[in-house]
Short mmCIF file of C-alpha atoms (C1' of nucleotides) in Angstrom, two decimals:
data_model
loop_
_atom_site.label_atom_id
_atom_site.label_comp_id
_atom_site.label_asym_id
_atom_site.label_seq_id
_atom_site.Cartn_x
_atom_site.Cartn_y
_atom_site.Cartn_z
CA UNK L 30 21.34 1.71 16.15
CA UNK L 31 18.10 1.81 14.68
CA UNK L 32 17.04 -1.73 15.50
CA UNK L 33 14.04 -3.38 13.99
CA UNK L 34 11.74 -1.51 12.50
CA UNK L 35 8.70 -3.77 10.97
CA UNK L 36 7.09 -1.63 8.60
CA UNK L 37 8.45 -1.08 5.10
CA UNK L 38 12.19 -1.12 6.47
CA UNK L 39 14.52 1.91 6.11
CA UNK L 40 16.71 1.80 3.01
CA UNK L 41 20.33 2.40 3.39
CA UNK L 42 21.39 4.98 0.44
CA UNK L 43 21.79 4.13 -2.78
CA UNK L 44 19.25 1.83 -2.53
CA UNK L 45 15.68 1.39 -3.21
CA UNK L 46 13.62 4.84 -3.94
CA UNK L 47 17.30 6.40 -2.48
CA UNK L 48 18.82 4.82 -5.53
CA UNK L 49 18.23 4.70 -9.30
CA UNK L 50 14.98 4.13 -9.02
CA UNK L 51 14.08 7.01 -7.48
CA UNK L 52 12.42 10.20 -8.60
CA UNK L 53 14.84 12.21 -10.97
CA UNK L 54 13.89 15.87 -8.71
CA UNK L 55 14.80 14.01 -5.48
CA UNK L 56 17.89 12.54 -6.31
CA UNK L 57 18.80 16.06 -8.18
CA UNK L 58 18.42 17.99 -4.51
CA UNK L 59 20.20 15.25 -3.11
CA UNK L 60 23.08 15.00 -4.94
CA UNK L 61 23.25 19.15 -5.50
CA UNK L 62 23.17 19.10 -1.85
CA UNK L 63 25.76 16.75 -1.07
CA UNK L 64 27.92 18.45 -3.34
CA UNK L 65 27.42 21.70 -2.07
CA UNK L 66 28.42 20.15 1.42
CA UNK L 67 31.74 19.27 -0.05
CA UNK L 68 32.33 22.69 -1.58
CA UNK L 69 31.98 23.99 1.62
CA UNK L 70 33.97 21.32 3.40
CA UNK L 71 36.98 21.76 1.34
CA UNK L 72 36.50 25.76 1.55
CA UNK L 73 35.43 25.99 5.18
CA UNK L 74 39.16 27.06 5.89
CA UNK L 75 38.92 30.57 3.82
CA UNK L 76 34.87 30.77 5.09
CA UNK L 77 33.61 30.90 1.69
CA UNK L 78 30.36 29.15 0.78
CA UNK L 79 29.83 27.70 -2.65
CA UNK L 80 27.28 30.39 -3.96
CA UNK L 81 30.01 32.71 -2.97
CA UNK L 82 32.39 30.78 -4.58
CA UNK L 83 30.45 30.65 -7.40
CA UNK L 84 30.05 34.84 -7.59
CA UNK L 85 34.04 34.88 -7.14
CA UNK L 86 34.11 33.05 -10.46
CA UNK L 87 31.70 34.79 -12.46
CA UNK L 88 33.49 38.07 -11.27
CA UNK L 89 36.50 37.19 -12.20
CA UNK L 90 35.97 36.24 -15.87
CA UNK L 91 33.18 39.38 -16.22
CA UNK L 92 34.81 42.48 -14.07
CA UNK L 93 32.50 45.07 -13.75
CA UNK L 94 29.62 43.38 -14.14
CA UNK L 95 26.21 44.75 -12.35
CA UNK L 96 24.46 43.09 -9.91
CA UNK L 97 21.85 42.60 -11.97
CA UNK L 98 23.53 40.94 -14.79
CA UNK L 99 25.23 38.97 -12.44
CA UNK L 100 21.95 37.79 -10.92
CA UNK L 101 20.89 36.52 -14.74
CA UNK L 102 24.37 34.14 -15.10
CA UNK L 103 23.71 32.80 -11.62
CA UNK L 104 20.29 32.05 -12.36
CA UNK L 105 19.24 34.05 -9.10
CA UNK L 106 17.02 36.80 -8.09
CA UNK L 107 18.84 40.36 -7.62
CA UNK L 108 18.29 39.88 -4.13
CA UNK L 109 20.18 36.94 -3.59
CA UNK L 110 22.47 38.18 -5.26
CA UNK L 111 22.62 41.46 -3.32
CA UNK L 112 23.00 39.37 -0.24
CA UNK L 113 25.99 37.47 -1.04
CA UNK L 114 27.79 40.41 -2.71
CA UNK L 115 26.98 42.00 0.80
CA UNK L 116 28.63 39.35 2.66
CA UNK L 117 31.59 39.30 -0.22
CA UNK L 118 32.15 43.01 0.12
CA UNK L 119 32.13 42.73 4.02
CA UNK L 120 34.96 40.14 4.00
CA UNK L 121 36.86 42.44 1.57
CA UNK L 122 36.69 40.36 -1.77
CA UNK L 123 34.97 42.54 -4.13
CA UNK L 124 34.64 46.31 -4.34
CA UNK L 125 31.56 48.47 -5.27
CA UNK L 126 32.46 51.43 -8.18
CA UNK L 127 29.33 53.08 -6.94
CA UNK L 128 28.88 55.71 -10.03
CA UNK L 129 29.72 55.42 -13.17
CA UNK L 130 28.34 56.58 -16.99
CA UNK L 131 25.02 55.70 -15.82
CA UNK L 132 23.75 56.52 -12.40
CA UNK L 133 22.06 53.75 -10.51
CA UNK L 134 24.33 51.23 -11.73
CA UNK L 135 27.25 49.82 -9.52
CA UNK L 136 30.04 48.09 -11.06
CA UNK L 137 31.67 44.98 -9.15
CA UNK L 138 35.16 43.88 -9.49
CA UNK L 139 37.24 41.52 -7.60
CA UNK L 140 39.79 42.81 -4.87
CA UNK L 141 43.46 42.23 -4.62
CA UNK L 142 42.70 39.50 -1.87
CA UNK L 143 39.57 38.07 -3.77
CA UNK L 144 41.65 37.66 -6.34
CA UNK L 145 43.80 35.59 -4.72
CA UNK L 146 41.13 34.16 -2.14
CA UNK L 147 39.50 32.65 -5.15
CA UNK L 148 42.65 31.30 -6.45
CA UNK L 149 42.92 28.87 -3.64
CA UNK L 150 39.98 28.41 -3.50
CA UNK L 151 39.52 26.95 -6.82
CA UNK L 152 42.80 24.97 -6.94
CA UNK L 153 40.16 22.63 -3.69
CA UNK L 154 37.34 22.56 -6.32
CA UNK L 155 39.02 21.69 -8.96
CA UNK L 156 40.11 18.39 -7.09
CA UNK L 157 35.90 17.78 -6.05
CA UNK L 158 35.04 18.70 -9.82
CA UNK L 159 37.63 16.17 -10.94
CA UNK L 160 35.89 13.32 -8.94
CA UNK L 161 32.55 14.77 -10.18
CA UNK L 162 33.08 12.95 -13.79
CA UNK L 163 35.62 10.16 -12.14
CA UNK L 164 33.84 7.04 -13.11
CA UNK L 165 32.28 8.94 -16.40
CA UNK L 166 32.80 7.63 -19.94
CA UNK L 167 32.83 10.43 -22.54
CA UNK L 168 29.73 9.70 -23.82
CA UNK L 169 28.07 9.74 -20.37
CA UNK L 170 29.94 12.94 -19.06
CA UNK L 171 28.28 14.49 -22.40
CA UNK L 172 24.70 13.15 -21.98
CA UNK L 173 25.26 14.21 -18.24
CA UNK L 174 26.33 17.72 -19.17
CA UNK L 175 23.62 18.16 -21.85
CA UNK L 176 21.04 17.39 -19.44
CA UNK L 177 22.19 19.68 -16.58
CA UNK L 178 22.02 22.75 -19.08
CA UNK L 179 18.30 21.27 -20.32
CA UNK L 180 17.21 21.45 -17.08
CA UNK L 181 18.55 24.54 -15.88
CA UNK L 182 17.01 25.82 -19.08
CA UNK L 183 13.82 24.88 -19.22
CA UNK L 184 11.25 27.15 -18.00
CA UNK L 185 13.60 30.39 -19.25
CA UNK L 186 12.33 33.31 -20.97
CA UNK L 187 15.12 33.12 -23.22
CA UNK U 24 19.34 46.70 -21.63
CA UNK U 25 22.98 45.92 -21.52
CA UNK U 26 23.36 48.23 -24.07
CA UNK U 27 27.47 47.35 -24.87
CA UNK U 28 30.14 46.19 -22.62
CA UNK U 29 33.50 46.15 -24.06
CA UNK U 30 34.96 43.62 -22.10
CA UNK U 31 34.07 39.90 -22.06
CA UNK U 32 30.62 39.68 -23.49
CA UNK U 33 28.22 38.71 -21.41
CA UNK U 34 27.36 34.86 -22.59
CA UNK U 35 23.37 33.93 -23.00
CA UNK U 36 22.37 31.14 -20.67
CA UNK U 37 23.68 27.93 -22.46
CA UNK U 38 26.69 29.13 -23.92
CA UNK U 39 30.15 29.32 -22.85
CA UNK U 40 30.64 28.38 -19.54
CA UNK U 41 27.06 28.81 -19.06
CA UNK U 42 26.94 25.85 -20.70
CA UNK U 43 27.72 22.32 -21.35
CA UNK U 44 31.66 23.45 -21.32
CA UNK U 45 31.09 24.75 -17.77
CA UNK U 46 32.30 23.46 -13.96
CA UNK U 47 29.62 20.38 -13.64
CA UNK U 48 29.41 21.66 -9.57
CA UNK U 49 27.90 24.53 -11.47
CA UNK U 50 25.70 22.59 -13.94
CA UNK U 51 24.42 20.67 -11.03
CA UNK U 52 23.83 24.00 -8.89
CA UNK U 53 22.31 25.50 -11.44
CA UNK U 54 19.85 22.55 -12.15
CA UNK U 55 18.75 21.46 -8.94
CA UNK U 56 17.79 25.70 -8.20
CA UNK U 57 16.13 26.07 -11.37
CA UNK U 58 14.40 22.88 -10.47
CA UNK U 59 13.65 23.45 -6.88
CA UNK U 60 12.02 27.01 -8.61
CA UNK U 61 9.59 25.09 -11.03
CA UNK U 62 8.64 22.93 -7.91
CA UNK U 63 7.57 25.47 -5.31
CA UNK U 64 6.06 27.49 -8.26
CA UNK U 65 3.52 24.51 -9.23
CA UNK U 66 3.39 24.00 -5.60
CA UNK U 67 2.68 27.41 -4.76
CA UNK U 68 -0.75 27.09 -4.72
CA UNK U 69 -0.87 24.78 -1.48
CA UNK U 70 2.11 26.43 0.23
CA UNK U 71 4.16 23.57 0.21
CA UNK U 72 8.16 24.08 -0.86
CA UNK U 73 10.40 21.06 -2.65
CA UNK U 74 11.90 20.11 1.19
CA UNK U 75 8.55 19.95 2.69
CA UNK U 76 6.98 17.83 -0.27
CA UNK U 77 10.17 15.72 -0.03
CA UNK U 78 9.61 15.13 3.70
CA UNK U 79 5.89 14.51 3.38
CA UNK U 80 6.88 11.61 0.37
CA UNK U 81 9.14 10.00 2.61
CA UNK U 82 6.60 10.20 5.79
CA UNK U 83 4.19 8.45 3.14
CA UNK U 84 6.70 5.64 2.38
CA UNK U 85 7.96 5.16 6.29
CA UNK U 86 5.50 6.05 8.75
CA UNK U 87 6.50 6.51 12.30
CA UNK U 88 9.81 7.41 11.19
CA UNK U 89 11.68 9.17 13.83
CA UNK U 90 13.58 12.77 13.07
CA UNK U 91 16.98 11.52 12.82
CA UNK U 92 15.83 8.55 10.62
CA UNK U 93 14.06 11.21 8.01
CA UNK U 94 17.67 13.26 8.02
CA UNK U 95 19.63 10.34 7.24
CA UNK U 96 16.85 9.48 4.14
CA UNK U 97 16.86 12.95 3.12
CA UNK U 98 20.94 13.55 3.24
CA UNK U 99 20.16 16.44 5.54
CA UNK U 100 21.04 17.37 9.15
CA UNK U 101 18.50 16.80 11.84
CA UNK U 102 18.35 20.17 12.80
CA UNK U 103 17.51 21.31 9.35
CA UNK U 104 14.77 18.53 9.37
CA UNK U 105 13.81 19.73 12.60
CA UNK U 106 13.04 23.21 10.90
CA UNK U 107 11.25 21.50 8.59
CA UNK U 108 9.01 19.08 10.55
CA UNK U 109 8.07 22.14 12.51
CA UNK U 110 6.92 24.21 9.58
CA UNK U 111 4.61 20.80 8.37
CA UNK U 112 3.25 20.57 11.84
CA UNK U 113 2.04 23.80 12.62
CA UNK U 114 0.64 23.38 8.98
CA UNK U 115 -1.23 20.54 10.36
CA UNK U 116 0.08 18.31 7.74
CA UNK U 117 2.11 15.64 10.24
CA UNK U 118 1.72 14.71 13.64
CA UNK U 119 4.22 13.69 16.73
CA UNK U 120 3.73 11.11 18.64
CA UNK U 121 6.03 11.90 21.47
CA UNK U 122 6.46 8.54 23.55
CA UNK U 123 7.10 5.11 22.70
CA UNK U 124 9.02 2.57 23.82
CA UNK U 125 11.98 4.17 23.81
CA UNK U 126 11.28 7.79 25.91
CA UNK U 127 13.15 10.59 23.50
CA UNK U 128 12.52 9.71 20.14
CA UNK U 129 9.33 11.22 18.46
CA UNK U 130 7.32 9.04 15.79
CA UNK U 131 6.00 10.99 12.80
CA UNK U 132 3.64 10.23 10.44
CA UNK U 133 1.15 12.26 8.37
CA UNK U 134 -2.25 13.85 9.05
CA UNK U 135 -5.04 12.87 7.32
CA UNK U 136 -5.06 16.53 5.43
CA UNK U 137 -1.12 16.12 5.30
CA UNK U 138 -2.19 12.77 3.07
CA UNK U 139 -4.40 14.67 0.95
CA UNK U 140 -2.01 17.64 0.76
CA UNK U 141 0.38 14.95 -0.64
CA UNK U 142 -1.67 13.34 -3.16
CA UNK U 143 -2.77 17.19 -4.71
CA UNK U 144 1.18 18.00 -4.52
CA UNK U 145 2.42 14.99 -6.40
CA UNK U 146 0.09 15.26 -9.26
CA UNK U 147 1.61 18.44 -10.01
CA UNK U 148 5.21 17.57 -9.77
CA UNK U 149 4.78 14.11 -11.57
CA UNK U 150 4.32 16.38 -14.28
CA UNK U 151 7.42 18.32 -13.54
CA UNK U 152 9.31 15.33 -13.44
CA UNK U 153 8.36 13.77 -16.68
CA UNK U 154 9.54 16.97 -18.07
CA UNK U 155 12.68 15.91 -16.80
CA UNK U 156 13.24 12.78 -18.92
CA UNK U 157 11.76 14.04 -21.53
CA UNK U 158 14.75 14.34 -23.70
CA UNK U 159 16.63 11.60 -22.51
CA UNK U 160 17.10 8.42 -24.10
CA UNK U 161 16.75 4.91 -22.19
CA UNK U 162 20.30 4.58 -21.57
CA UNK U 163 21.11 8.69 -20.80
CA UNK U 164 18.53 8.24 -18.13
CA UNK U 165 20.24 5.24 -16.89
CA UNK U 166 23.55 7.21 -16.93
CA UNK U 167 22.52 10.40 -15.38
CA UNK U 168 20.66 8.51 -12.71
CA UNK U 169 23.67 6.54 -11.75
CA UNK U 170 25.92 9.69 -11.68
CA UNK U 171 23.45 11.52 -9.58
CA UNK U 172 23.23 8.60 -7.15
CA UNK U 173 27.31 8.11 -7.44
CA UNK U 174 27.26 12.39 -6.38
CA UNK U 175 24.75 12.10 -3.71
CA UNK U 176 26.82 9.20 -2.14
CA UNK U 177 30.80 10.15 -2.41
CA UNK U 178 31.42 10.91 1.24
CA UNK U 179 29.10 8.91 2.93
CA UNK U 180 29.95 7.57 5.96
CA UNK U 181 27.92 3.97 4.96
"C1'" DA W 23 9.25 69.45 -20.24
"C1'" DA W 24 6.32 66.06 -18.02
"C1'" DC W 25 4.84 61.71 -17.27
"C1'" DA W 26 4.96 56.61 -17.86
"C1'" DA W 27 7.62 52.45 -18.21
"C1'" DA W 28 11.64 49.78 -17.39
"C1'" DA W 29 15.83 48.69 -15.00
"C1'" DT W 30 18.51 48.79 -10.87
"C1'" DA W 31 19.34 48.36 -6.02
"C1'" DT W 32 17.78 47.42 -1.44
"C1'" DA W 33 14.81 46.11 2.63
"C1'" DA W 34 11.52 43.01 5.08
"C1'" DG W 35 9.76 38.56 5.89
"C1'" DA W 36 9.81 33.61 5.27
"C1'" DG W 37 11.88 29.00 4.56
"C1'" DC W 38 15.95 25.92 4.00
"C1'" DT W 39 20.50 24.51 5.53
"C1'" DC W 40 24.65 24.34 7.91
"C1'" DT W 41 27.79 24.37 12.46
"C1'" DG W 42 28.11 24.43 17.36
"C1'" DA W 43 26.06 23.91 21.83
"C1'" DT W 44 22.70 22.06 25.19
"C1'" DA W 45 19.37 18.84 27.34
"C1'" DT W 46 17.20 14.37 27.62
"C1'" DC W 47 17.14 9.50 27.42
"C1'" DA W 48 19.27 4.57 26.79
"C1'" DT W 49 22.80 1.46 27.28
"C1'" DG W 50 27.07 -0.45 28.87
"C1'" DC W 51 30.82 -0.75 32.24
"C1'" DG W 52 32.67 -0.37 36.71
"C1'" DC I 23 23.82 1.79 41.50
"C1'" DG I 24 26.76 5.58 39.23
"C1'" DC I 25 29.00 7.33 35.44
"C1'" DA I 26 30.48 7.44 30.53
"C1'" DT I 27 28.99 6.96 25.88
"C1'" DG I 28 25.93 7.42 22.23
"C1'" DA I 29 21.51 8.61 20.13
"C1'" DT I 30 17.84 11.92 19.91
"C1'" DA I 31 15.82 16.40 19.96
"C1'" DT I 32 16.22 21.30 20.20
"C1'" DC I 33 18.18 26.20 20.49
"C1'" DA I 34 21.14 29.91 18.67
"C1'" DG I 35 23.60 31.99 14.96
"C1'" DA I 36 24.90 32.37 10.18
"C1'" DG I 37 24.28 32.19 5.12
"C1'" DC I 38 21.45 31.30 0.92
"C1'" DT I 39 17.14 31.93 -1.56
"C1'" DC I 40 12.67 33.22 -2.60
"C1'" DT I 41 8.53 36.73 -2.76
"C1'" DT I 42 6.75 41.24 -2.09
"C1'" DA I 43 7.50 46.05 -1.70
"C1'" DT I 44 10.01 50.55 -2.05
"C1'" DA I 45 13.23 54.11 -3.86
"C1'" DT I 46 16.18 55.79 -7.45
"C1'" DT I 47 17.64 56.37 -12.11
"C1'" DT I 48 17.20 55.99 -17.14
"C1'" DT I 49 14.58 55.95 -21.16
"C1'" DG I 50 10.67 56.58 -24.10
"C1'" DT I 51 6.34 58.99 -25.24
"C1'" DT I 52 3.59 62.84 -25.67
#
DNA sequence: AACAAAATATAAGAGCTCTGATATCATGCG
DNA sequence: CGCATGATATCAGAGCTCTTATATTTTGTT
């Protein structure tokens, strides 16, 4: 495939602008979105998605959490958020406490089977997260982590 | 706002599992969207998203590329490039060239305004990504840039 | 009490991305 | 030559994500 191409001679990955050299945004998307391929690979079986995965989570260690709150740990717009609760409440994961003291808010809370949905679910990611830091010395997992929360950071209001 | 929950406390961004104790698929999520944000915000202006000024860089560096070439650069599917390629056409930003030697595949390359698109969207970002290392010393660079490489690749086929 | 401001939720429209399916073209094998 | 295989391109359907806009509720000001 692909035979000879004479101009500047397609990279394989990993190499060239694909590899270390390359711009720090580009590899960033690429390597969010090969992980996020994964994610859903390994949870394609229960038809969850890793944002949804990722709203599961948050759920379950804030219950009754708003949909706006929920928007500002995900680091998403309401509406995004509103869309994948949608889909979450559809499949039967999460349930909607519509009222409340105030009026217009609606708390979320796992269900019974998101509960457990997300329990086997995580015991999958858990093995992909594991590989994440695989060939990571301390120090580098550290400088690694510090910089992910920099640059999810920078740019926020608070 | 948020007056007083009883129950877990909602953490600020960059603490708890918010932060640099958190899942790393979630670091790396969280980055690459808060990224992909600042990108299409400075790029706003022209109309051009982080995909689109990702396909237009690589056009620049392989011209004549065909579409399933540009997916396998860009870790993406064809048909998602295909989305994409269509958008920057009927921008007027790339052009087809349909034939060839071969009778299916379509050669890309950019427009003369797609080149000058390019050159206005990468001053912008350049800035972007310098904001990116800013923090980082020579060897946490080196170390973040080979785990994001190492991420992007796990899986690959090749 | 009345109005303004802020927060919450949702809808509409657009782009990105996947999977699965379909059509075209090239090459290799009989 | 005829058919199978593989590569390329595209369509359809789904989910995620943004922006912009609208409706409802709460709160603060006068």
């Amino acid at each position: 495939m692909r035979k000879q191409e004479m101009p500047p001679a397609i990279p394989a990955a990993g190499e060239g602008k694909r590899g270390e050299e390359g711009y720090l945004g580009y590899l960033l998307r690429q390597a969010a979105g090969a992980y996020r391929l994964r994610v859903e690979r390994a949870l394609d079986e229960f038809g969850v998605t890793q944002p949804q995965f990722a709203t599961l989570t948050i759920l379950s260690a804030y219950p009754g959490i708003s949909n706006a709150d929920l928007a500002r740990l995900a680091v998403l717009t309401p509406q995004t958020v509103s869309v994948i609760v949608g889909n979450l409440e559809r499949a039967g994961s999460l349930v909607r406490k519509p009222h409340a003291v105030h009026g217009r808010i609606q708390h979320l809370d796992l269900s019974d089977s998101g509960r457990a949905l997300l329990k086997k679910c995580r015991e999958r990611v858990q093995k992909l997260e594991r590989e994440l830091t695989a060939g990571l010395s301390a120090n580098e997992e550290r400088a690694v982590r510090r910089w992910l929360v920099s640059v999810a950071m920078a740019g926020a209001t608070g």
